[in-house]
Short mmCIF file of C-alpha atoms and ligand atoms in Angstrom, two decimals:
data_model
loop_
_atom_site.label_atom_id
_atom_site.label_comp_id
_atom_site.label_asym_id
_atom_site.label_seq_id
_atom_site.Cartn_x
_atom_site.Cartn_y
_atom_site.Cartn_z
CA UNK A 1 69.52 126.35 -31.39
CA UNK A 2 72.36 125.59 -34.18
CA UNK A 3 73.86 128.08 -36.89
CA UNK A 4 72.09 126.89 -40.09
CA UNK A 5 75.41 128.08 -41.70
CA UNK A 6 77.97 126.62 -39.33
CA UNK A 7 76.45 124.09 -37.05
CA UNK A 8 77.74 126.65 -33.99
CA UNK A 9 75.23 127.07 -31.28
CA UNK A 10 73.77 130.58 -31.25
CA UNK A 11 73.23 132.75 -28.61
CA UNK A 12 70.37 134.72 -27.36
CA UNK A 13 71.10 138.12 -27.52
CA UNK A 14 68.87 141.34 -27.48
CA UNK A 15 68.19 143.85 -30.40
CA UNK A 16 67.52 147.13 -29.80
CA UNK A 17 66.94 150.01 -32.33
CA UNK A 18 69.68 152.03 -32.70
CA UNK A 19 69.77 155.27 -30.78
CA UNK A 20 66.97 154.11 -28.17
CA UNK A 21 67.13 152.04 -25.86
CA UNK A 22 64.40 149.95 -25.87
CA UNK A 23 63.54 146.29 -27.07
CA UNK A 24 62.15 145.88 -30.22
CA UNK A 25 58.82 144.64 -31.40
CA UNK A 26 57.30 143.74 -34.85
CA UNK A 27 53.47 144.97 -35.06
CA UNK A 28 50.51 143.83 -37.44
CA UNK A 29 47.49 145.42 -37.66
CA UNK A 30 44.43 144.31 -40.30
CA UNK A 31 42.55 147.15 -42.28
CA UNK A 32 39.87 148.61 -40.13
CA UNK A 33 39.19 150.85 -37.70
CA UNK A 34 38.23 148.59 -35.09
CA UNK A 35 40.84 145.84 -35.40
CA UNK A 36 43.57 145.38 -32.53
CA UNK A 37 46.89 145.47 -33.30
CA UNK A 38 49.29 142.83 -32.90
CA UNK A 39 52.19 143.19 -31.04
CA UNK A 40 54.86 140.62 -30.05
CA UNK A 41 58.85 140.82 -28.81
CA UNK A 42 61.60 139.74 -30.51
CA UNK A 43 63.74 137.13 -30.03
CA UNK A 44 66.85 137.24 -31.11
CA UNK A 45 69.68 134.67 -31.83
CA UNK A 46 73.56 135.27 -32.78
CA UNK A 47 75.88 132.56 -33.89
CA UNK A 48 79.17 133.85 -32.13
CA UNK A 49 80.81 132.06 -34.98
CA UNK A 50 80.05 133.26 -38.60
CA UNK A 51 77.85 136.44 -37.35
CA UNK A 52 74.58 134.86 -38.59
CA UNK A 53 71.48 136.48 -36.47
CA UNK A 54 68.14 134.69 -36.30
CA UNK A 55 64.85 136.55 -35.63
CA UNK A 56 62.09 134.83 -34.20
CA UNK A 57 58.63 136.52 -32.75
CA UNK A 58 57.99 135.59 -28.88
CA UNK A 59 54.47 134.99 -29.19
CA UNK A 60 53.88 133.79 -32.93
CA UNK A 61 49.86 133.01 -32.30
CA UNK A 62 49.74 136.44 -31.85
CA UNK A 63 49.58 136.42 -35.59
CA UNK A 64 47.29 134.02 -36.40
CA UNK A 65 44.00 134.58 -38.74
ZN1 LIG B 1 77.24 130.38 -37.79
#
């Protein structure tokens, strides 16, 4: 993948929450009591160039509907 900004290509780096160290996740979860939540990593992409950081969900179907 290329830097939008810069044309660089970005690296895939991790991002952890600050303090604990553990990946981190983005979660979704529909009123009701009955619905599942969504969970999915996070992929994350740095352009060693400008500093630009992508974000991207592993498993975007997750989300679907
Ligand atoms: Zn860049």
């Amino acid at each position: 993948m290329r830097c939008e900004k810069c044309d660089t290509e970005m690296v895939l780096a991790e991002l952890f929450g600050a303090g604990y160290p553990t990946s981190m996740f983005v979660r979704a979860k529909k009123k009701g009591f009955f619905e599942t939540e969504k969970r999915s990593g996070i992929k994350c992409f740095v352009c060693p160039e400008c500093g630009k950081i992508e974000l991207y969900v592993e498993e975007p179907q997750k989300f679907k509907g």
